[in-house]
Amino acid sequence: MAKIVLDRVDKVYSGGVKAVDSLDLEIRDGEFMVLVGPSGCGKSTALRMIAGLEEISGGKISIGDQVVNDLAPKDRDIAMVFQNYALYPHMTVEQNLAFGLKLRGTPKSEIKQKVHEAAKMLGLEQFLARKPAALSGGQRQRVAMGRAIVRQPQAFLMDEPLSNLDAKLRVSMRASLSQLHERLGVTTVYVTHDQVEAMTLGSRVCVLREGKLQQVDTPQRLFDNPVNLFVAGFIGSPAMNFVEAELTRGDGGAQVAFAGYTLPVPDAVMTERPGLEGYLGRKLILGIRPSDFEDSSHASADWAPMAATSSVTEELGSEINVIFTIDAPPVEHKDTADLAEDAAEGESEMAIPLIENKALWTARVNARSHVRPGQDIELAVDTRRLHFFDPDTGLAIGHTDAAAVDTPVDTLKKD
Ligand SMILES: Nc1ncnc2c1ncn2[C@@H]1O[C@H](COP(=O)(O)OP(=O)(O)OP(=O)(O)O)[C@@H](O)[C@H]1O
Ligand SMILES: [Mg+2]
């Protein structure tokens, strides 16, 4: 096992595309690091450079104590698992698992032992004699994992290994992957564009955008303290609600006004985020997570009321998403525009037409709320968890980690 360090790593493809831009990242020994970001942000490129499948245009990559810039992929002691887990169709599962070891000249008895160990770990024992065509998608993917495991490499590199599986299988494979990582403790770099996968799998998650590191932290801290509008909008589902707002000082303390609403800003928030004071009397961008709303009849008494009319409700069983419009236009910022573009590429989340250019918000409320589409609802907001962003830079205001954007590896160490 080994740590992997990327030191100001660049990748410029012929044709001039800068796919990875001065990336600093330290993946600790035994860590499960997830690289996440929209399509084209450079995730696969970064992974392929670690693997040695792509030349590095600048900077340095080390695995363990060795700089690997000029080392061939086969000499890096890593194992890759891809989305397309090309198994050999004419070989049995056992032969597929054994193939890599055989190539390396591993003794037969050792191969047999390792293959059986891996098969046991992955629940593949009863399939060893079958050929891939006689396996389900999930079983095939487990064979692909098995091929990586038997090699006992210093690190696993995985590029969207679950994206060809259906939703249910993805969830169960996600759990298997977590277990496997617990058991083996092998340093893992895992690429996905699915933020839910990133949040559930990662010890830490690295958010990339246009080849640049945005923020790297534990899933919870990314969710609670996004450094900028982009990370705030990318992490969390349903996505954070944004609006242009004005921060003022009222009789009872600071308050934030938008779309006909005025929410109190608790004193604690003003003191915890020192930069915020400087925005009094100025415009900023307010962000509220759907999960920081509640139906006021189920909310704690100190949450601030906010009346709305639901346009659509999505009943998820354990909670209800209430979608409503507010009397303000959607936020137009480069960061949120990029997010919208990425969402449009995949399946669109909702097919609700924008009403007169008004922002659509989502509140996630208790399943026992009786809200129905078209009804008025008294929402409540946890004002201690409001997010504020600078309208020009998109940076979170008063964020203690705001320096995490484009800073060297050392300043990102938390533990
Ligand atoms: N061989 C190549 N030649 C030129 N440009 C490339 C090449 N491979 C990738 N790119 C470009 O580099 C950028 C990053 O690509 P990369 O495949 O790393 O993105 P990604 O984050 O993995 O995206 P996805 O989520 O769609 O897989 C993109 O703009 C892409 O078009
Ligand atoms: Mg990719």
Short mmCIF file of C-alpha atoms in Angstrom, two decimals, residues 32 81 118-124 127 136-146 149 156 158 161-162 165-186 188 190 197 200-202:
data_model
loop_
_atom_site.label_atom_id
_atom_site.label_comp_id
_atom_site.label_asym_id
_atom_site.label_seq_id
_atom_site.Cartn_x
_atom_site.Cartn_y
_atom_site.Cartn_z
CA PHE A 32 -10.56 5.88 -0.51
CA VAL A 81 -10.91 -1.24 -12.98
CA ALA A 118 -10.57 -13.28 -4.02
CA ALA A 119 -13.52 -15.38 -5.20
CA LYS A 120 -14.55 -15.98 -1.62
CA MET A 121 -14.29 -12.31 -0.75
CA LEU A 122 -16.44 -11.36 -3.73
CA GLY A 123 -18.97 -14.17 -3.43
CA LEU A 124 -17.86 -15.66 -6.76
CA PHE A 127 -19.24 -19.18 -10.54
CA SER A 136 -25.11 -11.08 -14.62
CA GLY A 137 -23.71 -7.56 -15.01
CA GLY A 138 -22.98 -7.30 -11.31
CA GLN A 139 -21.23 -10.66 -11.24
CA ARG A 140 -19.10 -9.68 -14.22
CA GLN A 141 -18.15 -6.47 -12.50
CA ARG A 142 -17.16 -8.47 -9.43
CA VAL A 143 -14.89 -10.61 -11.61
CA ALA A 144 -13.29 -7.40 -12.89
CA MET A 145 -12.73 -6.32 -9.27
CA GLY A 146 -11.37 -9.77 -8.52
CA ILE A 149 -7.60 -7.80 -6.06
CA PHE A 156 -6.61 0.49 -7.00
CA MET A 158 -11.23 2.81 -10.72
CA PRO A 161 -16.70 0.97 -12.54
CA LEU A 162 -20.40 0.85 -11.66
CA LEU A 165 -25.02 -1.39 -13.83
CA ASP A 166 -28.66 -0.67 -13.11
CA ALA A 167 -29.55 1.53 -10.16
CA LYS A 168 -30.28 -1.24 -7.68
CA LEU A 169 -27.17 -3.21 -8.50
CA ARG A 170 -25.11 -0.04 -8.25
CA VAL A 171 -26.26 0.45 -4.68
CA SER A 172 -25.37 -3.10 -3.67
CA MET A 173 -22.01 -2.97 -5.49
CA ARG A 174 -21.32 0.30 -3.71
CA ALA A 175 -21.77 -1.48 -0.40
CA SER A 176 -19.52 -4.35 -1.53
CA LEU A 177 -16.86 -1.89 -2.58
CA SER A 178 -16.94 -0.17 0.80
CA GLN A 179 -16.65 -3.51 2.58
CA LEU A 180 -13.82 -4.57 0.33
CA HIS A 181 -11.97 -1.38 1.08
CA GLU A 182 -12.49 -1.85 4.82
CA ARG A 183 -11.08 -5.37 4.56
CA LEU A 184 -8.14 -4.77 2.26
CA GLY A 185 -7.30 -1.18 3.19
CA VAL A 186 -5.74 -0.60 -0.22
CA THR A 188 -8.05 3.63 -3.85
CA TYR A 190 -12.21 6.25 -7.65
CA GLU A 197 -21.69 7.72 -5.27
CA THR A 200 -21.28 7.43 -0.01
CA LEU A 201 -17.93 5.89 -0.98
CA GLY A 202 -15.27 8.48 -0.35
#
